Amino acid sequence: MTAPVTGGNPKVNVRPTSMFGTIGHAAEQADACTMVIFGATGDLTKRKLFPALYSLAAEHLLAADFAVLAVGREMTENDQSFREKMRVALGESDEVKHFDDAVWQQLAQRVFYCGCTAGEPAGYDAIQTRLTEIEQSRPEQKRNRFFYLAVPPSVFEPIVRHLADSGLAPRHVDPQARPWARIVVEKPFGHSLETARALNALVLSLFAEHQVYRIDHFLGKETVQNVLVLRFANSIFEPLWNRRWISHVQITAAEAVGVEARGVYYEEAGVVRDMFQNHLMQLLALTAMEPPPSMTADAVRDEKVKVLRSVRWLTPESIPTSAVRAQYSAGAVKENLVASYRDEPDVARDSQTPTYAAARFFIDNWRWKDVPFYMRSGKRLAKRYSEIAIHFQSPPHLMFGGEAGHRALQPNVLVLRVQPNEGVSLNFEVKVPGAAVALTQHLEVAPVDMDFSYTEAFGESSAPAYETLLLDVMIGEMTLFTRSDEVEAAWKIIDPLLNYWEEHPASPMPTYPAGSWGPAEADRLISLDGFRWRIP
Ligand code: BG6
């Protein structure tokens, strides 16, 4: 990152690469490569991948002969028709603020399409033929490729096998080998600990770990990366960052959207697999990990794995008082009436899939012993809002506001806003101006916020996560991708909860009205410990 923050509120452009790489990543350092997208006619490609590619092109961050080979099942599609669809998608995307046709035309001429049935070897011959055409102008050493698997888990296995067997993506033990071949895998990575292990075993029998980029797009979000900078590039927070000063932590990922057209996927996944196993566990790991010796990918990931392995496992005895699940009922979100989860397309009328969950975890190590980490996530909540809130202990002795009529003082809260309005705020108590003391014998005290907003400080909203992550793949920067042991450590935490809930269906399933902040059961969960959920 190249933000020269030296006093004042500089208006600077922040490059979208992850902060962990060498300072000065730029177009000339992103290797020439071809991105091969499997699942190119799907939603992710048009909603996330192409807007990210377009922005990288607009910022001159792609190598001059970067190319995309889009692979999809549609046999009638061709280069021209695919380019046209992507252009329309860019026009509709919220992530493309100013569409410049000249930028698009330049990128579009490097976009190609190949119709292929991913399960059949013949398809890979067709891909090879197209890659040979695309790469012919590049010297052999620069025929780098990354294969982006934007596909459902059921076709994941045949694709990686064919990629390896066909020689399209050779295994490279040496990370410096050129041309490189990388595999980018979208979540969900497995459906359980067992399936994640099997998937890791398969992938690692075909490729080396340094070739595998497991995406958790939350790690590409600016504020998520900022957790480490805030903690470890400042000296004022770290001494307080422990059980002595922190009473509890609340991690929230709230969404206003429902399951939309993803009923089939969501019925299988539910909120715990969709949000907790990956995104929320990553937020927990970054918040709770020890300082790594350096910011290299493995040093950071080693610390994340260590903390995930210290999370106390939930048991059948602890689950009833440590976790709640619920589904949204009909309600109003931003004044629009919306249907209940069970009335969504492709959802069973008696579905047991939770769309909301809240859980309390403990981390059994010296730093965090007995500090509860509350996590919650749900669809169709009041608004889209994600944050990490660090709640500090109350002062040991209070001299203010002791009399009736004076409200109880609020402990300090440090809030890391992940989205929207990315930033950081610290809430603390101040004296209300006025001379009431002499009359009432009491200082009047009120909470105020000290607030940092990314947009105000840097003049631009942060780069979308996929932009950062795609560029990181091109430059070989792995810090923001999850390693195999990390994925398995997260599943180990989540598996007992999923198994228990599958064996003990809720009867009836708790509900919360769409547009609310979740079920009453979640309020009870946290209030048993004497706390309340923050309402953003
Ligand atoms: C995805 C989940 O990983 O993250 C979605 O599958 C969810 O269900 C999305 O909506 C949330 O991400 P963001 O970046 O929109 O907050």
Coordinates of C-alpha atoms and ligand atoms in Angstrom, one line a residue:
M1 CA 0.0 0.0 0.0
T2 CA 1.4 3.4 -0.8
A3 CA -0.6 5.8 1.3
P4 CA 1.8 8.5 2.6
V5 CA -0.2 9.3 5.7
T6 CA 1.8 12.1 7.3
G7 CA -0.6 14.4 9.1
G8 CA -3.8 16.0 7.9
N9 CA -6.2 14.1 5.8
P10 CA -4.4 13.3 2.7
K11 CA -6.4 12.6 -0.4
V12 CA -4.4 9.8 -2.0
N13 CA -5.2 7.0 -4.3
V14 CA -4.6 3.7 -2.6
R15 CA -3.5 0.8 -4.8
P16 CA -5.7 -2.2 -4.5
T17 CA -2.9 -4.8 -3.9
S18 CA -2.8 -6.4 -0.5
M19 CA -0.6 -4.4 1.9
F20 CA 1.4 -7.5 2.6
G21 CA 3.4 -7.6 -0.5
T22 CA 6.4 -5.6 -1.5
I23 CA 5.8 -1.9 -1.5
G24 CA 5.5 -0.7 -5.1
H25 CA 3.6 -3.5 -6.8
A26 CA 2.6 -2.1 -10.1
A27 CA 1.5 -3.1 -13.5
E28 CA 5.0 -3.9 -14.6
Q29 CA 5.3 -6.3 -11.7
A30 CA 2.1 -8.2 -12.4
D31 CA 3.3 -11.2 -14.4
A32 CA 2.0 -11.7 -17.9
C33 CA -0.6 -14.4 -17.5
T34 CA -3.9 -15.9 -18.7
M35 CA -6.8 -16.3 -16.4
V36 CA -8.9 -19.3 -17.2
I37 CA -12.3 -19.0 -15.6
F38 CA -14.3 -22.2 -15.1
G39 CA -18.0 -21.3 -14.6
A40 CA -17.6 -18.3 -16.8
T41 CA -21.3 -18.1 -17.6
G42 CA -22.2 -18.0 -13.9
D43 CA -23.1 -15.2 -11.6
L44 CA -19.8 -14.7 -9.9
T45 CA -18.0 -14.0 -13.2
K46 CA -20.3 -11.2 -14.2
R47 CA -21.0 -9.7 -10.7
K48 CA -17.5 -9.9 -9.2
L49 CA -14.7 -11.1 -11.5
F50 CA -15.3 -8.9 -14.6
P51 CA -15.9 -5.7 -12.6
A52 CA -12.6 -6.4 -10.8
L53 CA -10.8 -7.1 -14.0
Y54 CA -12.2 -3.9 -15.6
S55 CA -11.0 -1.8 -12.6
L56 CA -7.6 -3.3 -12.8
A57 CA -7.4 -2.5 -16.5
A58 CA -8.6 1.0 -15.8
E59 CA -5.8 1.4 -13.2
H60 CA -3.2 0.0 -15.6
L61 CA -2.5 -2.8 -13.2
L62 CA -2.8 -5.7 -15.7
A63 CA 0.2 -6.9 -17.7
A64 CA 0.1 -5.7 -21.3
D65 CA -0.7 -9.1 -22.7
F66 CA -2.9 -10.3 -19.9
A67 CA -5.7 -12.5 -21.3
V68 CA -8.9 -14.2 -20.1
L69 CA -10.1 -17.5 -21.3
A70 CA -13.7 -17.9 -20.2
V71 CA -14.8 -21.6 -20.0
G72 CA -18.5 -22.4 -19.8
R73 CA -21.0 -25.1 -20.7
E74 CA -22.8 -23.0 -23.3
M75 CA -21.6 -24.4 -26.6
T76 CA -23.3 -21.7 -28.7
E77 CA -21.4 -18.9 -27.0
N78 CA -18.4 -17.4 -28.8
D79 CA -15.8 -14.8 -28.1
Q80 CA -17.9 -12.0 -29.5
S81 CA -21.2 -12.9 -27.7
F82 CA -19.4 -13.5 -24.4
R83 CA -17.6 -10.1 -24.6
E84 CA -21.0 -8.5 -25.3
K85 CA -22.6 -10.1 -22.2
M86 CA -19.7 -8.9 -20.0
R87 CA -20.0 -5.4 -21.3
V88 CA -23.7 -5.4 -20.4
A89 CA -22.8 -6.8 -17.0
L90 CA -20.3 -4.1 -16.4
G91 CA -22.9 -1.5 -17.2
E92 CA -25.2 -2.9 -14.6
S93 CA -22.6 -3.4 -11.9
D94 CA -22.5 -1.2 -8.8
E95 CA -18.8 -1.8 -8.5
V96 CA -18.0 0.0 -11.8
K97 CA -18.5 3.7 -11.0
H98 CA -17.4 5.3 -14.3
F99 CA -17.5 3.0 -17.3
D100 CA -15.0 4.0 -20.0
D101 CA -15.6 2.2 -23.2
A102 CA -12.0 2.7 -24.4
V103 CA -10.8 0.8 -21.3
W104 CA -13.3 -2.0 -22.0
Q105 CA -12.4 -2.3 -25.7
Q106 CA -8.8 -2.8 -24.8
L107 CA -9.6 -5.5 -22.2
A108 CA -12.3 -7.1 -24.4
Q109 CA -9.9 -7.9 -27.2
R110 CA -8.0 -10.0 -24.7
V111 CA -11.1 -12.0 -23.6
F112 CA -11.9 -15.3 -25.3
Y113 CA -14.5 -18.0 -24.8
C114 CA -14.3 -21.8 -24.9
G115 CA -17.4 -24.0 -24.7
C116 CA -16.5 -27.2 -22.7
T117 CA -18.0 -29.9 -20.6
A118 CA -15.9 -29.8 -17.5
G119 CA -16.3 -33.5 -16.8
E120 CA -15.0 -34.7 -20.2
P121 CA -11.3 -35.0 -21.2
A122 CA -12.0 -33.7 -24.7
G123 CA -13.0 -30.3 -23.3
Y124 CA -9.4 -29.9 -22.0
D125 CA -8.0 -30.4 -25.5
A126 CA -10.2 -27.6 -26.6
I127 CA -8.9 -25.4 -23.8
Q128 CA -5.3 -26.3 -24.7
T129 CA -5.9 -25.3 -28.3
R130 CA -7.2 -22.0 -27.3
L131 CA -4.5 -21.4 -24.8
T132 CA -1.9 -22.1 -27.4
E133 CA -3.4 -19.5 -29.7
I134 CA -3.6 -17.0 -26.9
E135 CA -0.1 -17.6 -25.6
Q136 CA 1.8 -17.9 -28.9
S137 CA 3.1 -14.3 -28.8
R138 CA 4.6 -14.8 -25.4
P139 CA 8.0 -16.5 -24.7
E140 CA 7.6 -19.9 -23.1
Q141 CA 8.6 -18.6 -19.7
K142 CA 5.8 -16.1 -19.6
R143 CA 3.0 -18.5 -20.4
N144 CA 1.8 -18.3 -16.8
R145 CA -1.8 -19.4 -16.2
F146 CA -4.2 -19.3 -13.3
F147 CA -7.3 -21.4 -13.3
Y148 CA -10.2 -19.8 -11.4
L149 CA -12.8 -22.4 -10.3
A150 CA -16.0 -20.4 -10.0
V151 CA -18.0 -23.7 -10.0
P152 CA -20.2 -25.6 -7.6
P153 CA -18.3 -28.1 -5.4
S154 CA -19.7 -31.1 -7.3
V155 CA -17.7 -30.3 -10.4
F156 CA -14.6 -29.2 -8.6
E157 CA -13.0 -32.6 -8.3
P158 CA -13.2 -33.6 -12.0
I159 CA -11.9 -30.2 -13.1
V160 CA -8.8 -30.3 -10.9
R161 CA -8.1 -33.9 -11.9
H162 CA -8.4 -33.0 -15.6
L163 CA -6.3 -29.9 -15.2
A164 CA -3.5 -32.0 -13.8
D165 CA -3.9 -35.1 -16.1
S166 CA -4.0 -33.0 -19.3
G167 CA -0.8 -31.1 -18.3
L168 CA -2.6 -27.8 -18.5
A169 CA -1.7 -27.1 -14.9
P170 CA 1.5 -29.0 -14.0
R171 CA 2.6 -29.5 -10.4
H172 CA 5.5 -27.3 -9.4
V173 CA 7.4 -28.1 -6.3
D174 CA 9.5 -25.1 -6.7
P175 CA 7.6 -21.8 -6.1
Q176 CA 10.1 -20.0 -8.4
A177 CA 9.4 -22.4 -11.4
R178 CA 8.3 -20.5 -14.6
P179 CA 5.9 -20.4 -16.3
W180 CA 3.7 -20.7 -13.2
A181 CA 0.4 -22.5 -12.9
R182 CA -2.0 -21.5 -10.1
I183 CA -5.4 -22.8 -9.0
V184 CA -7.9 -20.4 -7.4
V185 CA -10.7 -22.1 -5.5
E186 CA -13.9 -20.3 -4.5
K187 CA -15.7 -21.2 -1.3
P188 CA -17.3 -23.4 -0.1
F189 CA -14.2 -25.4 0.5
G190 CA -15.9 -28.6 1.6
H191 CA -19.2 -29.2 3.3
S192 CA -17.7 -30.5 6.6
L193 CA -14.3 -31.3 8.2
E194 CA -14.3 -34.7 6.5
T195 CA -15.0 -33.4 3.0
A196 CA -12.6 -30.4 3.4
R197 CA -9.9 -32.9 4.3
A198 CA -10.7 -35.1 1.3
L199 CA -10.6 -32.0 -0.9
N200 CA -7.3 -30.8 0.5
A201 CA -5.9 -34.3 0.1
L202 CA -7.0 -34.4 -3.6
V203 CA -5.7 -30.9 -4.4
L204 CA -2.4 -31.4 -2.7
S205 CA -1.9 -34.8 -4.4
L206 CA -2.1 -32.9 -7.7
F207 CA -0.5 -29.5 -6.9
A208 CA 1.8 -28.0 -4.3
E209 CA 0.3 -25.8 -1.6
H210 CA 2.0 -22.7 -3.0
Q211 CA -0.1 -23.2 -6.2
V212 CA -3.4 -23.2 -4.4
Y213 CA -5.2 -19.9 -3.7
R214 CA -8.3 -20.6 -1.5
I215 CA -10.5 -17.5 -1.7
D216 CA -12.2 -16.0 1.3
H217 CA -13.2 -12.7 -0.2
F218 CA -13.6 -11.1 3.3
L219 CA -9.8 -11.1 3.5
G220 CA -9.7 -8.9 0.4
K221 CA -11.7 -6.2 2.2
E222 CA -9.7 -3.1 3.2
T223 CA -10.9 -3.0 6.8
V224 CA -10.2 -6.7 7.3
Q225 CA -6.6 -6.2 6.3
N226 CA -6.6 -3.1 8.5
V227 CA -7.2 -5.2 11.6
L228 CA -3.5 -6.2 11.5
V229 CA -2.2 -2.8 10.7
L230 CA -4.3 -1.2 13.5
R231 CA -3.1 -3.8 16.0
F232 CA 0.5 -4.1 15.0
A233 CA 1.5 -0.8 13.5
N234 CA 0.4 1.2 16.5
S235 CA 1.6 0.8 20.1
I236 CA -1.4 2.0 22.0
F237 CA -3.8 -0.9 21.3
E238 CA -1.7 -4.0 21.8
P239 CA -1.0 -3.6 25.5
L240 CA -4.8 -3.5 26.0
W241 CA -5.5 -6.4 23.6
N242 CA -6.1 -9.1 26.2
R243 CA -8.3 -10.6 28.9
R244 CA -7.2 -8.0 31.4
W245 CA -8.7 -5.1 29.6
I246 CA -11.2 -6.6 27.1
S247 CA -14.5 -7.9 28.5
H248 CA -15.8 -9.4 25.3
V249 CA -15.8 -9.2 21.5
Q250 CA -18.8 -9.0 19.2
I251 CA -18.3 -9.9 15.5
T252 CA -21.3 -9.2 13.3
A253 CA -21.9 -9.8 9.6
A254 CA -25.5 -8.6 8.9
E255 CA -27.1 -8.7 5.5
A256 CA -30.3 -7.1 4.3
V257 CA -30.6 -9.4 1.3
G258 CA -32.4 -12.7 1.5
V259 CA -31.2 -15.9 -0.3
E260 CA -32.2 -14.4 -3.7
A261 CA -31.8 -16.9 -6.5
R262 CA -29.5 -19.2 -4.5
G263 CA -32.1 -21.3 -2.7
V264 CA -30.6 -24.6 -3.9
Y265 CA -27.1 -23.8 -2.7
Y266 CA -28.4 -22.1 0.6
E267 CA -30.6 -25.0 1.6
E268 CA -27.4 -27.2 1.6
A269 CA -25.2 -24.6 3.2
G270 CA -27.1 -22.5 5.7
V271 CA -25.6 -19.5 7.5
V272 CA -23.0 -21.5 9.4
R273 CA -21.3 -23.0 6.4
D274 CA -21.9 -19.9 4.3
M275 CA -20.6 -17.2 6.7
F276 CA -19.2 -18.7 10.0
Q277 CA -16.8 -21.3 8.8
N278 CA -15.0 -18.9 6.5
H279 CA -15.7 -15.2 6.8
L280 CA -16.4 -14.9 10.6
M281 CA -13.7 -17.3 11.6
Q282 CA -11.2 -15.2 9.6
L283 CA -12.4 -12.1 11.4
L284 CA -11.9 -13.9 14.7
A285 CA -8.5 -15.2 13.8
L286 CA -7.2 -11.7 12.8
T287 CA -8.6 -10.1 15.9
A288 CA -7.3 -12.7 18.3
M289 CA -4.0 -13.9 16.7
E290 CA -0.5 -13.2 18.2
P291 CA 1.8 -10.8 16.3
P292 CA 3.5 -12.7 13.5
P293 CA 7.3 -12.3 13.2
S294 CA 6.9 -10.8 9.8
M295 CA 4.1 -10.1 7.3
T296 CA 5.0 -13.0 5.0
A297 CA 2.1 -15.2 4.0
D298 CA 3.2 -18.2 6.1
A299 CA 4.1 -16.2 9.2
V300 CA 0.6 -14.6 9.2
R301 CA -1.1 -17.9 8.4
D302 CA 0.8 -19.8 11.1
E303 CA -0.5 -17.4 13.7
K304 CA -4.0 -17.6 12.4
V305 CA -3.9 -21.4 12.5
K306 CA -2.6 -21.3 16.1
V307 CA -5.4 -19.2 17.3
L308 CA -8.1 -21.2 15.5
R309 CA -6.7 -24.3 17.1
S310 CA -7.1 -22.7 20.5
V311 CA -10.8 -22.1 20.1
R312 CA -12.7 -24.3 22.6
W313 CA -14.8 -26.8 20.8
L314 CA -18.5 -26.7 21.4
T315 CA -20.0 -29.8 22.9
P316 CA -23.6 -31.3 23.1
E317 CA -23.7 -30.0 26.7
S318 CA -22.5 -26.4 25.8
I319 CA -24.4 -25.9 22.6
P320 CA -27.8 -25.2 24.0
T321 CA -26.5 -22.2 25.9
S322 CA -23.8 -21.2 23.4
A323 CA -25.5 -21.0 20.1
V324 CA -28.9 -20.1 18.5
R325 CA -30.3 -20.6 15.1
A326 CA -33.3 -19.1 13.3
Q327 CA -35.0 -18.4 10.0
Y328 CA -36.5 -15.2 8.8
S329 CA -40.2 -14.8 8.6
A330 CA -42.0 -12.4 6.3
G331 CA -41.4 -8.7 7.1
A332 CA -40.2 -5.4 5.7
V333 CA -36.7 -4.6 4.7
K334 CA -36.1 -0.9 3.9
E335 CA -39.9 -0.5 3.7
N336 CA -40.3 -3.3 1.1
L337 CA -42.4 -6.3 2.1
V338 CA -40.5 -9.5 1.7
A339 CA -41.3 -13.2 1.9
S340 CA -40.3 -15.6 4.6
Y341 CA -37.4 -17.9 4.0
R342 CA -39.6 -21.0 3.6
D343 CA -41.5 -19.1 0.9
E344 CA -38.4 -18.4 -1.2
P345 CA -37.9 -20.2 -4.5
D346 CA -36.2 -23.7 -4.1
V347 CA -36.6 -23.7 -0.4
A348 CA -38.4 -26.6 1.4
R349 CA -41.6 -25.5 3.1
D350 CA -40.4 -27.3 6.3
S351 CA -36.8 -26.3 5.8
Q352 CA -34.5 -26.6 8.9
T353 CA -31.8 -24.5 7.3
P354 CA -30.9 -21.6 9.5
T355 CA -30.6 -18.1 7.9
Y356 CA -29.3 -16.6 11.2
A357 CA -27.0 -17.9 13.8
A358 CA -25.3 -16.5 16.9
A359 CA -22.7 -18.3 18.9
R360 CA -20.3 -17.7 21.8
F361 CA -16.8 -19.0 21.5
F362 CA -13.9 -19.0 24.0
I363 CA -10.2 -19.1 23.1
D364 CA -8.2 -21.2 25.5
N365 CA -4.9 -19.4 25.6
W366 CA -3.2 -17.0 28.0
R367 CA -4.3 -13.9 26.1
W368 CA -8.0 -14.7 25.9
K369 CA -8.9 -17.2 28.6
D370 CA -12.6 -16.6 29.6
V371 CA -13.2 -13.7 27.2
P372 CA -16.3 -14.5 25.2
F373 CA -16.2 -13.9 21.4
Y374 CA -19.8 -13.5 20.3
M375 CA -20.5 -14.0 16.6
R376 CA -23.7 -13.4 14.6
S377 CA -24.7 -13.4 11.0
G378 CA -28.0 -13.5 9.2
K379 CA -29.8 -12.7 6.0
R380 CA -32.7 -10.3 5.9
L381 CA -31.6 -8.3 8.9
A382 CA -32.3 -4.6 9.3
K383 CA -29.4 -3.5 7.1
R384 CA -26.1 -4.6 5.6
Y385 CA -23.5 -4.1 8.3
S386 CA -20.4 -5.9 9.3
E387 CA -18.1 -5.0 12.2
I388 CA -15.8 -6.2 14.9
A389 CA -16.5 -4.5 18.2
I390 CA -14.0 -4.8 21.0
H391 CA -15.7 -4.1 24.3
F392 CA -13.4 -3.0 27.1
Q393 CA -13.8 -3.6 30.8
S394 CA -15.5 -1.0 33.0
P395 CA -13.2 1.1 35.1
P396 CA -12.5 -0.6 38.4
H397 CA -14.1 2.1 40.5
L398 CA -16.7 4.7 39.3
M399 CA -16.9 8.1 40.9
F400 CA -19.4 9.5 38.4
G401 CA -23.1 9.2 37.9
G402 CA -23.8 7.1 41.0
E403 CA -27.1 8.7 41.9
A404 CA -30.5 7.8 40.6
G405 CA -31.2 9.7 37.3
H406 CA -27.7 9.3 36.2
R407 CA -27.3 6.6 33.6
A408 CA -24.7 3.9 34.1
L409 CA -21.4 4.6 32.3
Q410 CA -20.8 2.7 29.2
P411 CA -17.5 0.8 28.9
N412 CA -15.3 1.8 26.0
V413 CA -15.9 0.2 22.6
L414 CA -13.5 0.1 19.7
V415 CA -15.4 -0.6 16.5
L416 CA -13.7 -1.8 13.3
R417 CA -16.3 -1.2 10.6
V418 CA -15.8 -3.7 7.9
Q419 CA -18.7 -2.4 5.7
P420 CA -20.3 -0.1 4.7
N421 CA -18.6 3.2 5.6
E422 CA -15.4 1.4 6.4
G423 CA -13.5 2.9 9.3
V424 CA -12.7 2.7 12.9
S425 CA -14.3 4.4 15.9
L426 CA -13.6 4.6 19.6
N427 CA -16.3 5.3 22.0
F428 CA -15.4 6.9 25.2
E429 CA -17.0 9.0 28.0
V430 CA -16.6 12.8 28.3
K431 CA -17.8 15.5 30.7
V432 CA -20.9 17.3 29.3
P433 CA -20.1 21.0 29.3
G434 CA -21.8 23.1 32.0
A435 CA -21.6 24.0 35.6
A436 CA -24.0 21.6 37.0
V437 CA -21.4 20.1 39.4
A438 CA -21.7 22.7 42.1
L439 CA -25.5 22.5 42.1
T440 CA -26.0 18.7 41.8
Q441 CA -22.7 17.4 43.2
H442 CA -22.4 15.4 40.0
L443 CA -20.5 15.7 36.8
E444 CA -22.7 14.9 33.9
V445 CA -20.9 12.4 31.6
A446 CA -21.9 11.3 28.1
P447 CA -20.4 8.9 25.5
V448 CA -18.8 10.3 22.3
D449 CA -17.2 8.7 19.3
M450 CA -13.8 9.4 17.8
D451 CA -14.2 8.4 14.2
F452 CA -11.9 7.5 11.3
S453 CA -13.6 7.0 7.9
Y454 CA -11.7 5.6 5.0
T455 CA -13.6 7.6 2.5
E456 CA -13.1 10.9 4.3
A457 CA -9.4 10.3 5.0
F458 CA -8.4 8.9 1.6
G459 CA -11.0 10.4 -0.6
E460 CA -12.0 7.2 -2.3
S461 CA -14.0 4.2 -1.2
S462 CA -11.8 1.1 -0.8
A463 CA -11.1 -1.3 -3.7
P464 CA -13.6 -4.2 -4.0
A465 CA -12.2 -7.3 -2.5
Y466 CA -11.9 -9.2 -5.7
E467 CA -9.7 -6.6 -7.3
T468 CA -7.2 -7.0 -4.5
L469 CA -7.4 -10.7 -4.5
L470 CA -7.0 -11.1 -8.3
L471 CA -4.0 -8.9 -8.4
D472 CA -2.5 -10.9 -5.5
V473 CA -2.9 -14.1 -7.5
M474 CA -1.1 -12.5 -10.4
I475 CA 1.8 -11.4 -8.3
G476 CA 2.0 -14.6 -6.2
E477 CA 1.1 -13.0 -2.9
M478 CA -0.7 -15.6 -0.7
T479 CA -1.3 -13.8 2.6
L480 CA -4.9 -13.1 1.9
F481 CA -5.7 -16.7 0.9
T482 CA -6.4 -19.5 3.3
R483 CA -4.0 -22.4 3.7
S484 CA -5.1 -26.0 3.9
D485 CA -4.5 -26.4 7.7
E486 CA -6.3 -23.1 8.3
V487 CA -9.4 -24.3 6.5
E488 CA -9.4 -27.6 8.4
A489 CA -8.9 -25.8 11.8
A490 CA -12.0 -23.6 11.0
W491 CA -14.1 -26.7 10.1
K492 CA -13.0 -28.4 13.4
I493 CA -14.7 -25.5 15.3
I494 CA -17.8 -25.5 13.2
D495 CA -18.4 -29.2 12.7
P496 CA -19.7 -30.0 16.3
L497 CA -22.3 -27.3 15.9
L498 CA -23.5 -28.4 12.5
N499 CA -23.6 -32.0 13.6
Y500 CA -25.5 -31.2 16.8
W501 CA -28.1 -29.1 15.0
E502 CA -28.5 -31.7 12.3
E503 CA -29.1 -34.4 14.9
H504 CA -31.4 -32.1 16.9
P505 CA -33.8 -30.3 14.6
A506 CA -35.3 -27.2 16.2
S507 CA -39.0 -27.7 16.9
P508 CA -40.3 -25.2 16.2
M509 CA -37.4 -23.4 14.4
P510 CA -37.1 -19.9 16.0
T511 CA -37.9 -17.1 13.6
Y512 CA -37.2 -13.4 13.3
P513 CA -39.1 -10.9 11.2
A514 CA -37.3 -9.9 8.1
G515 CA -35.9 -6.4 8.7
S516 CA -35.3 -6.9 12.4
W517 CA -32.0 -7.5 14.2
G518 CA -32.5 -11.2 14.7
P519 CA -34.4 -13.5 17.1
A520 CA -35.2 -13.0 20.8
E521 CA -33.2 -16.1 21.5
A522 CA -30.0 -14.4 20.4
D523 CA -30.7 -11.5 22.8
R524 CA -31.1 -14.1 25.6
L525 CA -27.9 -15.8 24.7
I526 CA -25.8 -12.8 25.2
S527 CA -27.8 -11.3 28.1
L528 CA -27.1 -14.5 30.2
D529 CA -23.5 -13.2 30.4
G530 CA -24.7 -9.7 31.3
F531 CA -24.1 -8.1 27.8
R532 CA -26.2 -6.8 24.9
W533 CA -25.7 -6.9 21.2
R534 CA -24.6 -3.6 19.7
I535 CA -27.2 -2.1 17.4
P536 CA -25.2 -0.4 14.7
Ligands
BG6_1 C1 -20.7 -14.9 0.4 C2 -21.9 -15.6 0.8 O1 -19.5 -15.6 0.6 O2 -20.6 -13.7 1.1 C3 -23.1 -14.8 0.6 O3 -22.0 -16.8 0.1 C4 -23.0 -13.5 1.3 O4 -24.3 -15.5 1.1 C5 -21.7 -12.8 0.9 O5 -24.1 -12.7 0.8 C6 -21.5 -11.5 1.7 O6 -20.4 -10.9 1.2 P1 -20.4 -9.3 1.0 O7 -19.0 -9.0 0.5 O8 -21.5 -8.9 0.1 O9 -20.6 -8.8 2.4

